[in-house]
Amino acid sequence: MERNVGFFKSIRFKLIIIYMLLIFLAMQVVSVYFSRELEQSLKDNYETVLNERLNLLSLSAAQEMETDDSTEQDLDVLVRNAFPASDDNVRYGKAQIIGRNAVVLASSSDADRSIIGQQTQHTIVKRALNGTPYQFSERFNENNQERYVVKAQPIRAEQGAGEILGAVYVEASIEKVNEQAQTINQIFITATTIALFVTFLVIIFVARTITAPILDMRRQALRMGHGDFSRQVHVYSTDELGQLAMSFNELTNKLHDTTLMRDREQKRLRSVLTHMTDGVIATDQSGLIILMNRRAEELLGISLKHVLRKSILDVLNIEDRNSIFSLYERNEPLLLDFSKGEEVMVLEAQFSAIQEDDGPINGLITVLHDVTEKEKSENERREFVANVSHELRTPLTTMKSYLEALADGAMDDKEIAPHFLGVTQNETDRMIRLVNDLLQLSKMDSQDYQLSTHWVELGSFLHSIVERFEMIVKDKNIYFHRHIVKQPTYVKIDTDKMTQVLDNIVSNAMKYSPSGGNVTVTLLHQGNKARISITDEGLGIPVESQEKIFERFYRVDKARARNVGGTGLGLAIAQEYVHAHDGDIWVHSEYNEGTTIYITLPYSTFKGGKV
C-alpha cells in the first residue's frame, strides 16, 4: 500500500532547510566580519584625518605664537581654516588653541566664544601643557546623545623641538562614522536578503533535481511491492544518482526474473501437492498449520480454512503423547486411527523437519498416507494364518489323541479300534479338503487358473445336480423341490466350477436343514440374467453375519460348522467362481425361517446366443 510522505517530512524539504541554514550561517559570518572591519576602517580613516589636521594646526600655531605680533585674531583664523565651521566642521569636529596658562585663545566653533579668555578644565589639555606629547580619549555627550573623540597635543617652538607654547585641543563626533557603517550594513543586509531569496529558488530547483530520481525509485519500489515489474525508472544523469537508477533497473529485472521463477516453482509445487496421492501438511516452527493439500483435507475430512494457524497436534489428535519437538526428531512413522463408527480409517504419518544445513528448524512437513487397506490386509493375513493354524491344529489334535489311545492299547480292542481309526480317517479327509480349498483360493488370488466354458442348458444342469443329491439324502428325511422354468436357458459356464459352487450351496442347505426339512431349488429369468435360488428351512443367519458369510473362514456357528465338517472356505470359493462367470451371489435369511442363496448368471434363450 502506497504511503504518502508529507512535504515537511520529505527529503526535498530537509535539503532546502539544510541549504538555507548553511547559506544563512555563511552570510551571518560574512556580515559580522564585514561590519566589524568596515566600522574599524572608517574609524581609522577618521582619526587619520583628525591627526593630520591636529599636527598641521599645532605647527601653524607654533609659528604664529613665536612671532612677536601674534594676536588672537590670527590664531582664530588659523583654527577656523584647519577646522572650517561648515558641515565638514561638524564632520571633523571643532578645535581650540590653548595658551601656556591654559587659557583658551581661539576656537573654530562659534559656540565657544563665551569661553575665549577663560581657562580650560580639560585634563588632557593640562597633561599636554605639562609635556605629554599626545592625549586621546572618548566621551559621551548626554545632551545630544553622541559619542566624541577628544585629542590634545602640545604646541612646541622651534618646529616642535622647543619649549611648550600652548596646546591644541580637538573634539569631534564619531556618530557620522557609525551612521556610515550602519548604512553600509543595511545595504549589505538588503543584498543578503535578496541573495537568500534567489538562492531559495535555486535550492528548490536543485532539491527537485536531486530528489526526483529518488521519488521515481520510491514509486517503482512500491509498484514492485505489488508485483508490477513492467516499469523502469528514468535515468536523469550519469552521476551517483544516475548509476543508482541504473542499478535499480537492473535489480528490477533480476527481481522480476526471480519472481517469475519463484511463481513457476510455486505452481509446480502446488500442482504436485494437489495431485499427490498422499496428504501433505506444512507447519511453521511453532507447529501451527500454514499449508495443507487437497488430499490431506480429504483424509482428515476438514478444510484448510478451518485449521489454518491451528496446532497440528490438535488436528491429528496426538497432543496427549507428543510435542512438536518430539515430532522434529521422530524418524519412525506414526499410525493414526481416524475411524468413525463402522467406517475404518487408519493413516500413517511421516514427519520431517524443515531445516537448512545446520540452521534453526523452520517448520515441519507431515506426509499422511492412507494405510487402511494395508492394515486391513495385514489384519486379514494375520487372521487367515490364525484360522488356518486353528483349522489344522483341531484335526491334528484329534488324530494325535486317538492315535495315542490306539498306541496305549485301544488297538487290541476290537470294538473301539475301528471307531478310533474311522475318526482318524475322517480328520485326515477333513485336512485334505481344507488343503485343497486353500490351494484353490491361492490359485484364484494369483489368477492361476482358466475357465473351460461351453454352452449348457441351465435347467437340465440344475436337474442333474438335484437328482444326484436326492440319491444322497434318500435316507436323511430331507425333501427337494424344484421350480425350474421350462423355457430354454443357455449359459456359458465351466461346468466343473459351477458344479462345485452348486454342490457347496446345496450341501450347506442339507447340513443346516432340520430333519423333515425342505430344500427348494428355483430357476427363473430376471431381466437379462438367469437367477438360481437355493432355499433351506434351517435356523437362518443373523443379519449382522449375512455380509460376512462369503469371507474366508467365517462361520456363523463355529462349533456346529466343525461338527458338520465344513472348512469355512466353501462360500468364499463359490463367490470367486460366480464372479469369474460375470455373475453375482448373495444371501437372504430370516432367523428361524431359513436361508436363501441367490446366484445370477447371464443367459441366452438359444445356444450360442448373445448373453
Coordinates of C-alpha atoms in Angstrom, one line a residue:
M1 CA 0.0 0.0 0.0
E2 CA 1.4 3.4 -1.0
R3 CA 2.2 5.7 1.9
N4 CA 2.3 9.4 1.2
V5 CA 5.1 11.4 2.8
G6 CA 4.2 14.9 4.0
F7 CA 6.2 17.8 2.4
F8 CA 7.6 18.8 5.8
K9 CA 8.9 15.2 6.3
S10 CA 10.3 14.9 2.8
I11 CA 13.9 14.8 1.7
R12 CA 13.3 17.8 -0.5
F13 CA 12.2 19.9 2.4
K14 CA 15.1 18.8 4.5
L15 CA 17.5 19.6 1.7
I16 CA 16.0 23.1 1.3
I17 CA 16.2 23.7 5.1
I18 CA 19.8 22.5 5.2
Y19 CA 20.9 24.6 2.3
M20 CA 19.2 27.7 3.6
L21 CA 20.6 27.3 7.1
L22 CA 24.1 26.8 5.6
I23 CA 23.8 29.9 3.4
F24 CA 22.3 31.9 6.2
L25 CA 25.0 30.9 8.6
A26 CA 27.7 31.8 6.0
M27 CA 26.1 35.2 5.3
Q28 CA 25.9 35.9 9.0
V29 CA 29.6 35.2 9.5
V30 CA 30.5 37.3 6.5
S31 CA 28.1 40.1 7.7
V32 CA 29.6 40.2 11.2
Y33 CA 33.2 40.2 9.9
F34 CA 32.4 42.7 7.2
S35 CA 30.6 45.1 9.6
R36 CA 33.3 45.0 12.2
E37 CA 36.1 45.5 9.7
L38 CA 34.2 48.3 8.0
E39 CA 33.5 50.2 11.2
Q40 CA 37.1 49.9 12.3
S41 CA 38.3 51.0 8.9
L42 CA 36.1 54.1 8.9
K43 CA 37.2 55.0 12.4
D44 CA 40.9 54.6 11.4
N45 CA 40.4 56.8 8.4
Y46 CA 38.6 59.4 10.5
E47 CA 41.3 59.5 13.1
T48 CA 44.0 59.7 10.5
V49 CA 42.3 62.9 9.1
L50 CA 42.0 64.3 12.6
N51 CA 45.6 63.6 13.4
E52 CA 46.8 65.2 10.2
R53 CA 44.7 68.4 10.9
L54 CA 45.8 68.4 14.5
N55 CA 49.5 68.2 13.6
L56 CA 49.1 70.8 10.9
L57 CA 47.3 73.1 13.3
S58 CA 50.0 72.6 16.0
L59 CA 52.8 73.6 13.6
S60 CA 50.9 76.6 12.3
A61 CA 50.0 77.7 15.8
A62 CA 53.6 77.4 17.0
Q63 CA 54.9 79.5 14.1
E64 CA 52.3 82.2 14.8
M65 CA 52.9 82.2 18.6
E66 CA 56.6 82.6 18.1
T67 CA 56.2 85.9 16.3
D68 CA 56.0 89.0 18.4
D69 CA 53.0 90.5 16.7
S70 CA 50.8 87.4 17.1
T71 CA 47.2 88.2 18.0
E72 CA 44.2 86.2 19.0
Q73 CA 42.6 87.1 15.6
D74 CA 45.5 85.5 13.8
L75 CA 45.1 82.3 15.9
D76 CA 41.4 82.4 15.3
V77 CA 42.0 82.4 11.5
L78 CA 44.3 79.5 11.8
V79 CA 42.0 77.4 13.8
R80 CA 39.0 78.1 11.5
N81 CA 41.0 77.3 8.5
A82 CA 42.1 74.0 10.0
F83 CA 38.6 73.1 11.2
P84 CA 36.2 75.2 9.0
A85 CA 32.8 76.0 10.6
S86 CA 30.8 74.2 7.9
D87 CA 29.2 70.9 7.6
D88 CA 32.7 69.5 7.4
N89 CA 33.4 71.0 10.7
V90 CA 30.6 69.1 12.2
R91 CA 32.0 66.1 10.3
Y92 CA 35.5 66.7 11.6
G93 CA 34.7 68.4 14.9
K94 CA 36.0 71.5 16.5
A95 CA 39.5 72.7 17.6
Q96 CA 40.7 75.1 20.3
I97 CA 44.2 76.7 20.7
I98 CA 45.1 76.9 24.4
G99 CA 47.7 79.3 25.8
R100 CA 50.6 78.3 28.1
N101 CA 48.5 79.3 31.0
A102 CA 45.6 77.0 30.0
V103 CA 43.6 80.0 28.7
V104 CA 41.5 79.4 25.6
L105 CA 42.9 81.7 22.9
A106 CA 40.9 80.6 19.8
S107 CA 38.2 78.1 18.8
S108 CA 36.8 77.0 15.4
S109 CA 33.3 76.8 16.9
D110 CA 31.1 79.9 17.4
A111 CA 29.5 78.2 20.4
D112 CA 32.9 78.5 22.2
R113 CA 33.0 82.4 22.1
S114 CA 32.0 82.5 25.6
I115 CA 35.0 80.6 26.8
I116 CA 37.6 82.6 24.9
G117 CA 40.0 84.0 27.5
Q118 CA 39.0 81.5 30.1
Q119 CA 41.0 78.6 31.4
T120 CA 40.0 75.2 30.1
Q121 CA 39.2 72.4 32.5
H122 CA 40.0 69.5 30.3
T123 CA 42.5 67.2 32.0
I124 CA 44.1 66.0 28.7
V125 CA 44.9 69.7 27.9
K126 CA 46.7 70.1 31.2
R127 CA 48.7 67.0 30.5
A128 CA 49.6 68.2 27.1
L129 CA 50.8 71.6 28.7
N130 CA 52.9 69.5 31.1
G131 CA 54.7 67.9 28.1
T132 CA 52.7 64.8 27.5
P133 CA 53.1 64.5 23.7
Y134 CA 49.7 63.1 22.6
Q135 CA 46.5 62.7 24.5
F136 CA 43.4 60.7 23.3
S137 CA 40.1 59.7 24.9
E138 CA 36.4 59.2 24.1
R139 CA 33.4 60.7 25.9
F140 CA 29.7 60.6 25.6
N141 CA 27.7 63.7 25.4
E142 CA 24.4 63.3 27.2
N143 CA 22.9 66.5 25.8
N144 CA 22.9 65.3 22.2
Q145 CA 23.4 61.5 22.9
E146 CA 26.5 61.4 20.8
R147 CA 30.0 59.9 21.3
Y148 CA 33.0 62.1 20.8
V149 CA 36.7 61.6 20.4
V150 CA 38.9 64.2 22.1
K151 CA 42.6 64.8 21.4
A152 CA 45.2 67.2 22.9
Q153 CA 48.7 67.9 21.7
P154 CA 51.3 70.4 23.0
I155 CA 52.4 73.3 20.8
R156 CA 56.2 73.5 20.8
A157 CA 58.5 76.2 19.4
E158 CA 61.3 75.6 17.0
Q159 CA 59.4 73.1 14.8
G160 CA 58.2 71.0 17.7
A161 CA 61.6 70.7 19.5
G162 CA 61.5 73.8 21.7
E163 CA 59.6 74.9 24.7
I164 CA 55.9 74.4 25.1
L165 CA 54.0 77.4 23.9
G166 CA 50.5 76.0 24.4
A167 CA 48.3 73.2 23.3
V168 CA 45.8 72.3 20.6
Y169 CA 42.5 70.6 21.7
V170 CA 40.3 68.8 19.2
E171 CA 36.8 67.4 19.8
A172 CA 34.9 65.6 17.1
S173 CA 31.8 63.5 17.0
I174 CA 32.1 59.9 15.6
E175 CA 28.4 59.3 15.2
K176 CA 28.7 60.1 11.5
V177 CA 31.2 57.3 11.2
N178 CA 28.8 54.9 12.9
E179 CA 25.9 56.1 10.7
Q180 CA 28.0 55.4 7.6
A181 CA 28.8 51.9 8.9
Q182 CA 25.1 51.2 9.7
T183 CA 24.1 52.5 6.2
I184 CA 26.5 50.1 4.6
N185 CA 25.4 47.3 6.9
Q186 CA 21.8 48.0 5.9
I187 CA 22.7 47.8 2.3
F188 CA 24.5 44.5 3.0
I189 CA 21.5 43.1 4.8
T190 CA 19.2 44.0 1.9
A191 CA 21.6 42.4 -0.5
T192 CA 21.8 39.3 1.7
T193 CA 18.0 39.0 1.8
I194 CA 17.8 39.3 -2.0
A195 CA 20.6 36.7 -2.3
L196 CA 18.8 34.4 0.1
F197 CA 15.5 34.6 -1.8
V198 CA 17.2 34.0 -5.1
T199 CA 19.2 31.2 -3.5
F200 CA 15.9 29.7 -2.1
L201 CA 14.5 29.5 -5.6
V202 CA 17.7 27.9 -6.9
I203 CA 17.8 25.5 -4.0
I204 CA 14.2 24.4 -4.7
F205 CA 15.2 23.7 -8.3
V206 CA 18.4 21.8 -7.1
A207 CA 16.5 19.9 -4.5
R208 CA 13.8 18.9 -7.0
T209 CA 16.6 17.7 -9.4
I210 CA 18.2 15.6 -6.6
T211 CA 15.0 14.2 -5.2
A212 CA 13.2 13.5 -8.5
P213 CA 15.2 10.2 -9.2
I214 CA 14.8 9.2 -5.5
L215 CA 11.0 9.7 -5.7
D216 CA 10.9 7.9 -9.0
M217 CA 12.7 4.9 -7.5
R218 CA 10.4 5.0 -4.5
R219 CA 7.3 4.8 -6.7
Q220 CA 8.9 1.9 -8.6
A221 CA 9.7 0.2 -5.3
L222 CA 6.0 0.5 -4.3
R223 CA 4.9 -1.0 -7.7
M224 CA 7.4 -3.8 -7.2
G225 CA 5.9 -4.5 -3.9
H226 CA 2.5 -5.0 -5.6
G227 CA 4.2 -7.3 -8.2
D228 CA 4.4 -4.7 -11.1
F229 CA 7.8 -5.0 -12.7
S230 CA 6.8 -3.6 -16.1
R231 CA 8.2 -0.1 -15.5
Q232 CA 11.8 1.2 -15.4
V233 CA 12.9 4.3 -13.5
H234 CA 14.1 7.2 -15.6
V235 CA 17.9 7.8 -15.6
Y236 CA 18.4 11.6 -15.4
S237 CA 22.2 11.7 -15.3
T238 CA 25.4 9.7 -15.2
D239 CA 26.3 10.8 -11.6
E240 CA 25.9 8.7 -8.5
L241 CA 22.1 9.0 -8.6
G242 CA 22.1 8.0 -12.3
Q243 CA 24.2 5.0 -11.5
L244 CA 21.9 4.2 -8.6
A245 CA 18.9 4.4 -11.0
M246 CA 20.6 2.1 -13.5
S247 CA 21.4 -0.4 -10.7
F248 CA 17.8 -0.1 -9.5
N249 CA 16.6 -1.0 -13.1
E250 CA 19.0 -3.9 -13.2
L251 CA 17.8 -5.1 -9.8
T252 CA 14.2 -4.8 -11.0
N253 CA 14.9 -7.1 -14.0
K254 CA 16.7 -9.6 -11.8
L255 CA 13.9 -9.5 -9.2
H256 CA 11.3 -9.9 -12.0
D257 CA 13.1 -13.0 -13.3
T258 CA 13.4 -14.4 -9.8
T259 CA 9.8 -13.7 -9.1
L260 CA 8.7 -15.5 -12.3
M261 CA 10.9 -18.4 -11.4
R262 CA 9.5 -18.5 -7.9
D263 CA 5.9 -18.4 -9.3
R264 CA 6.7 -21.2 -11.7
E265 CA 8.2 -23.2 -8.9
Q266 CA 5.2 -22.5 -6.6
K267 CA 2.8 -23.5 -9.4
R268 CA 4.8 -26.7 -10.0
L269 CA 4.9 -27.4 -6.3
R270 CA 1.2 -26.6 -5.9
S271 CA 0.4 -28.9 -8.8
V272 CA 2.5 -31.7 -7.3
L273 CA 0.9 -31.2 -3.9
T274 CA -2.6 -31.1 -5.4
H275 CA -2.2 -34.3 -7.4
M276 CA -0.3 -36.2 -4.7
T277 CA -2.0 -39.4 -3.5
D278 CA -0.6 -38.7 -0.1
G279 CA -1.7 -35.8 2.2
V280 CA 0.8 -33.1 3.0
I281 CA 0.7 -30.7 5.9
A282 CA 3.2 -27.9 6.5
T283 CA 3.6 -26.0 9.7
D284 CA 5.8 -23.2 11.0
Q285 CA 8.4 -23.7 13.7
S286 CA 5.7 -23.5 16.4
G287 CA 3.7 -26.3 14.8
L288 CA 0.9 -24.1 13.5
I289 CA -0.5 -25.3 10.2
I290 CA 0.3 -23.0 7.2
L291 CA -0.4 -25.3 4.3
M292 CA -2.5 -28.4 3.6
N293 CA -3.1 -30.1 0.2
R294 CA -6.4 -31.3 -1.0
R295 CA -5.6 -35.0 -0.3
A296 CA -4.9 -34.1 3.3
E297 CA -8.2 -32.3 3.5
E298 CA -9.9 -35.5 2.2
L299 CA -8.1 -37.8 4.5
L300 CA -8.8 -35.7 7.6
G301 CA -12.3 -34.6 6.5
I302 CA -11.6 -30.9 7.2
S303 CA -10.7 -27.9 5.0
L304 CA -7.6 -25.8 5.4
K305 CA -9.5 -22.7 6.3
H306 CA -10.8 -24.4 9.4
V307 CA -7.4 -25.5 10.7
L308 CA -5.2 -22.7 9.4
R309 CA -2.8 -21.4 12.2
K310 CA -4.0 -24.3 14.5
S311 CA -1.7 -26.7 16.1
I312 CA -1.0 -29.9 14.1
L313 CA -1.0 -31.8 17.4
D314 CA -4.7 -30.9 17.9
V315 CA -5.6 -31.6 14.3
L316 CA -4.0 -35.1 14.4
N317 CA -5.3 -35.8 17.9
I318 CA -1.8 -36.6 19.2
E319 CA -1.3 -33.8 21.7
D320 CA -1.6 -36.1 24.7
R321 CA 1.5 -38.2 23.9
N322 CA 3.6 -36.0 21.6
S323 CA 5.1 -32.5 21.4
I324 CA 6.2 -30.5 18.4
F325 CA 9.8 -31.0 19.4
S326 CA 9.4 -34.8 19.6
L327 CA 7.9 -34.8 16.1
Y328 CA 11.0 -32.9 14.9
E329 CA 13.2 -35.8 16.0
R330 CA 10.8 -38.7 15.1
N331 CA 12.1 -41.0 12.4
E332 CA 9.5 -43.7 12.7
P333 CA 6.1 -43.3 11.1
L334 CA 3.1 -42.8 13.4
L335 CA -0.2 -44.7 12.9
L336 CA -3.3 -42.5 13.4
D337 CA -6.7 -44.0 13.9
F338 CA -9.5 -41.8 12.4
S339 CA -12.2 -44.5 12.4
K340 CA -15.7 -43.2 12.9
G341 CA -18.2 -45.9 13.8
E342 CA -18.0 -48.7 11.3
E343 CA -16.0 -46.6 8.9
V344 CA -12.4 -47.6 9.4
M345 CA -9.7 -45.1 8.6
V346 CA -6.0 -45.6 9.5
L347 CA -3.4 -43.1 8.5
E348 CA 0.4 -43.3 8.6
A349 CA 2.1 -40.0 9.4
Q350 CA 5.7 -39.5 8.5
F351 CA 7.3 -36.3 9.9
S352 CA 10.3 -34.4 8.6
A353 CA 11.7 -31.1 10.0
I354 CA 12.4 -28.2 7.7
Q355 CA 16.0 -27.2 8.3
E356 CA 18.6 -25.5 6.2
D357 CA 22.0 -27.2 6.8
D358 CA 22.8 -26.6 10.5
G359 CA 20.5 -23.7 10.9
P360 CA 17.4 -23.5 13.1
I361 CA 14.3 -25.6 12.4
N362 CA 11.8 -23.5 10.4
G363 CA 8.9 -25.9 10.4
L364 CA 7.6 -29.4 9.9
I365 CA 6.4 -31.4 6.9
T366 CA 3.9 -34.2 7.6
V367 CA 3.0 -36.7 5.0
L368 CA -0.2 -38.6 5.5
H369 CA -0.7 -42.0 3.8
D370 CA -3.9 -43.9 3.8
V371 CA -2.9 -47.4 5.1
T372 CA -6.5 -48.5 5.8
E373 CA -6.4 -51.2 3.2
K374 CA -2.9 -52.2 4.1
E375 CA -3.8 -52.5 7.7
K376 CA -7.0 -54.4 6.8
S377 CA -5.0 -56.7 4.5
E378 CA -2.4 -57.2 7.3
N379 CA -5.2 -58.0 9.8
E380 CA -6.8 -60.4 7.3
R381 CA -3.5 -62.0 6.7
R382 CA -2.9 -62.5 10.4
E383 CA -6.5 -63.7 10.8
F384 CA -6.1 -66.0 7.9
V385 CA -2.9 -67.5 9.3
A386 CA -4.6 -67.9 12.7
N387 CA -7.6 -69.5 11.1
V388 CA -5.5 -71.9 9.0
S389 CA -3.4 -72.8 12.1
H390 CA -6.6 -73.3 14.1
E391 CA -8.3 -75.4 11.4
L392 CA -5.2 -77.6 11.0
R393 CA -4.5 -77.9 14.7
T394 CA -8.0 -79.1 15.6
P395 CA -8.0 -82.3 13.4
L396 CA -4.3 -82.9 14.2
T397 CA -5.0 -82.7 17.9
T398 CA -7.9 -85.1 17.5
M399 CA -5.8 -87.5 15.4
K400 CA -3.0 -87.3 18.0
S401 CA -5.3 -88.2 20.8
Y402 CA -6.9 -91.1 19.0
L403 CA -3.5 -92.4 17.8
E404 CA -2.1 -92.2 21.3
A405 CA -5.1 -94.1 22.6
L406 CA -4.6 -96.8 20.0
A407 CA -0.9 -97.0 20.9
D408 CA -1.8 -97.3 24.6
G409 CA -3.8 -100.5 23.9
A410 CA -7.0 -99.5 22.2
M411 CA -5.7 -101.1 19.1
D412 CA -6.4 -104.5 20.7
D413 CA -10.0 -103.6 21.5
K414 CA -11.9 -104.9 18.5
E415 CA -14.9 -102.7 19.2
I416 CA -13.1 -99.4 19.9
A417 CA -10.2 -99.7 17.4
P418 CA -12.3 -99.5 14.2
H419 CA -14.2 -96.4 15.6
F420 CA -10.9 -94.7 16.5
L421 CA -9.4 -95.4 13.1
G422 CA -12.6 -94.1 11.4
V423 CA -12.3 -90.8 13.3
T424 CA -8.7 -90.5 12.4
Q425 CA -9.6 -91.2 8.7
N426 CA -12.3 -88.5 8.8
E427 CA -10.0 -85.9 10.3
T428 CA -7.4 -86.8 7.6
D429 CA -10.1 -86.3 4.9
R430 CA -11.0 -83.0 6.5
M431 CA -7.5 -81.8 6.4
I432 CA -7.2 -82.9 2.8
R433 CA -10.3 -80.9 1.9
L434 CA -9.0 -77.9 3.8
V435 CA -5.7 -78.0 2.0
N436 CA -7.4 -78.4 -1.4
D437 CA -9.6 -75.5 -0.7
L438 CA -6.6 -73.4 0.3
L439 CA -4.9 -74.3 -3.0
Q440 CA -7.9 -73.3 -5.0
L441 CA -8.1 -70.0 -3.2
S442 CA -4.4 -69.4 -3.7
K443 CA -4.8 -70.1 -7.5
M444 CA -7.8 -67.7 -7.6
D445 CA -5.8 -65.0 -5.8
S446 CA -2.9 -65.4 -8.2
Q447 CA -5.2 -65.7 -11.2
D448 CA -3.5 -69.1 -11.8
Y449 CA -6.5 -70.8 -13.4
Q450 CA -8.6 -70.7 -16.6
L451 CA -12.3 -71.4 -17.1
S452 CA -13.1 -74.1 -19.6
T453 CA -16.6 -72.7 -20.6
H454 CA -19.1 -74.1 -23.0
W455 CA -22.8 -73.7 -23.6
V456 CA -25.0 -75.5 -21.1
E457 CA -28.8 -75.6 -20.7
L458 CA -29.0 -74.4 -17.2
G459 CA -32.4 -76.1 -16.3
S460 CA -31.1 -79.6 -17.3
F461 CA -27.8 -78.8 -15.4
L462 CA -29.8 -78.0 -12.2
H463 CA -32.0 -81.1 -12.6
S464 CA -28.9 -83.3 -12.8
I465 CA -27.4 -81.8 -9.6
V466 CA -30.6 -82.0 -7.6
E467 CA -31.2 -85.6 -8.7
R468 CA -27.7 -86.5 -7.5
F469 CA -28.3 -85.0 -4.1
E470 CA -31.8 -86.7 -3.9
M471 CA -30.0 -90.0 -4.2
I472 CA -27.6 -89.0 -1.4
V473 CA -30.3 -87.8 1.1
K474 CA -32.7 -90.6 0.4
D475 CA -32.3 -91.9 4.0
K476 CA -31.9 -88.5 5.7
N477 CA -35.6 -87.4 5.6
I478 CA -34.9 -84.2 3.6
Y479 CA -37.0 -83.3 0.6
F480 CA -36.0 -81.4 -2.6
H481 CA -38.4 -79.2 -4.5
R482 CA -37.7 -77.8 -8.0
H483 CA -39.2 -74.8 -9.7
I484 CA -37.3 -74.5 -12.9
V485 CA -38.6 -72.6 -15.9
K486 CA -39.4 -74.6 -18.9
Q487 CA -38.1 -72.1 -21.4
P488 CA -34.6 -72.9 -22.6
T489 CA -31.9 -71.2 -20.5
Y490 CA -28.5 -71.4 -22.1
V491 CA -25.4 -70.2 -20.1
K492 CA -21.8 -70.3 -21.0
I493 CA -20.1 -71.9 -17.9
D494 CA -17.3 -74.1 -16.7
T495 CA -19.4 -77.0 -15.6
D496 CA -16.8 -78.3 -13.2
K497 CA -16.5 -75.0 -11.4
M498 CA -20.2 -74.3 -11.3
T499 CA -20.9 -77.9 -10.2
Q500 CA -18.5 -77.2 -7.2
V501 CA -20.4 -74.0 -6.5
L502 CA -23.9 -75.5 -6.5
D503 CA -22.7 -78.7 -4.7
N504 CA -21.3 -76.5 -1.9
I505 CA -24.5 -74.4 -1.6
V506 CA -26.8 -77.4 -1.8
S507 CA -24.6 -79.3 0.6
N508 CA -24.8 -76.4 3.1
A509 CA -28.6 -76.3 2.7
M510 CA -28.8 -80.0 3.5
K511 CA -26.4 -79.7 6.5
Y512 CA -28.4 -76.9 8.2
S513 CA -31.9 -78.2 7.4
P514 CA -33.7 -79.9 10.2
S515 CA -35.0 -83.5 9.8
G516 CA -38.0 -83.5 7.5
G517 CA -37.0 -80.1 6.1
N518 CA -37.3 -79.0 2.5
V519 CA -34.7 -77.7 0.1
T520 CA -36.1 -75.7 -2.8
V521 CA -34.1 -75.1 -6.0
T522 CA -35.6 -72.4 -8.3
L523 CA -34.5 -71.1 -11.7
L524 CA -36.2 -68.2 -13.3
H525 CA -35.5 -65.4 -15.8
Q526 CA -34.9 -61.9 -14.3
G527 CA -34.2 -59.4 -17.0
N528 CA -31.1 -60.5 -18.9
K529 CA -30.0 -62.7 -16.0
A530 CA -30.9 -66.2 -15.0
R531 CA -31.5 -66.3 -11.3
I532 CA -30.9 -69.5 -9.3
S533 CA -32.0 -69.7 -5.7
I534 CA -31.5 -72.5 -3.2
T535 CA -33.6 -72.2 0.0
D536 CA -33.5 -74.3 3.2
E537 CA -35.6 -74.3 6.3
G538 CA -32.7 -74.1 8.8
L539 CA -32.1 -71.6 11.7
G540 CA -31.2 -68.9 9.3
I541 CA -28.3 -66.4 9.5
P542 CA -28.3 -63.3 11.7
V543 CA -28.5 -60.0 9.8
E544 CA -25.0 -58.9 11.0
S545 CA -23.4 -62.1 9.7
Q546 CA -25.1 -62.2 6.3
E547 CA -22.5 -59.9 4.6
K548 CA -19.6 -61.9 6.2
I549 CA -20.5 -65.5 5.2
F550 CA -18.6 -65.1 1.9
E551 CA -15.4 -64.2 3.9
R552 CA -12.7 -66.8 4.3
F553 CA -13.0 -69.0 7.4
Y554 CA -16.1 -67.0 8.6
R555 CA -18.5 -69.2 10.5
V556 CA -21.8 -68.1 12.0
D557 CA -21.8 -71.0 14.4
K558 CA -18.2 -72.3 14.6
A559 CA -18.9 -75.3 16.8
R560 CA -21.7 -76.6 14.6
A561 CA -19.8 -75.9 11.5
R562 CA -16.9 -78.1 12.6
N563 CA -19.4 -80.8 13.6
V564 CA -20.8 -80.9 10.1
G565 CA -17.3 -81.0 8.6
G566 CA -17.1 -77.6 6.9
T567 CA -13.8 -75.8 6.2
G568 CA -15.2 -72.3 6.2
L569 CA -13.9 -71.7 2.6
G570 CA -16.8 -73.1 0.5
L571 CA -18.8 -69.9 0.1
A572 CA -15.6 -67.9 -0.5
I573 CA -14.7 -70.2 -3.3
A574 CA -18.3 -70.1 -4.6
Q575 CA -18.2 -66.3 -4.7
E576 CA -14.9 -66.2 -6.6
Y577 CA -16.2 -68.7 -9.2
V578 CA -19.6 -66.9 -9.7
H579 CA -17.8 -63.6 -10.2
A580 CA -15.5 -65.2 -12.7
H581 CA -18.6 -66.1 -14.7
D582 CA -19.8 -62.4 -14.7
G583 CA -22.5 -63.4 -12.2
D584 CA -23.4 -62.4 -8.7
I585 CA -24.2 -64.2 -5.5
W586 CA -25.8 -63.0 -2.3
V587 CA -27.9 -64.3 0.6
H588 CA -31.2 -63.5 2.2
S589 CA -32.1 -65.1 5.5
E590 CA -34.7 -64.8 8.3
Y591 CA -33.8 -66.1 11.7
N592 CA -35.6 -69.4 12.4
E593 CA -37.2 -69.4 8.9
G594 CA -34.3 -70.5 6.7
T595 CA -31.8 -69.1 4.3
T596 CA -31.8 -68.5 0.5
I597 CA -28.6 -68.2 -1.6
Y598 CA -29.2 -66.4 -4.9
I599 CA -27.0 -66.7 -7.9
T600 CA -27.4 -64.8 -11.2
L601 CA -25.7 -65.6 -14.5
P602 CA -26.0 -64.0 -18.0
Y603 CA -28.1 -66.3 -20.2
S604 CA -29.5 -66.7 -23.7
T605 CA -32.7 -68.4 -24.9
F606 CA -30.8 -70.2 -27.6
K607 CA -27.4 -71.9 -27.6
G608 CA -24.6 -69.7 -28.7
G609 CA -26.7 -66.6 -28.4
K610 CA -25.6 -63.2 -27.2
V611 CA -25.7 -63.2 -23.4

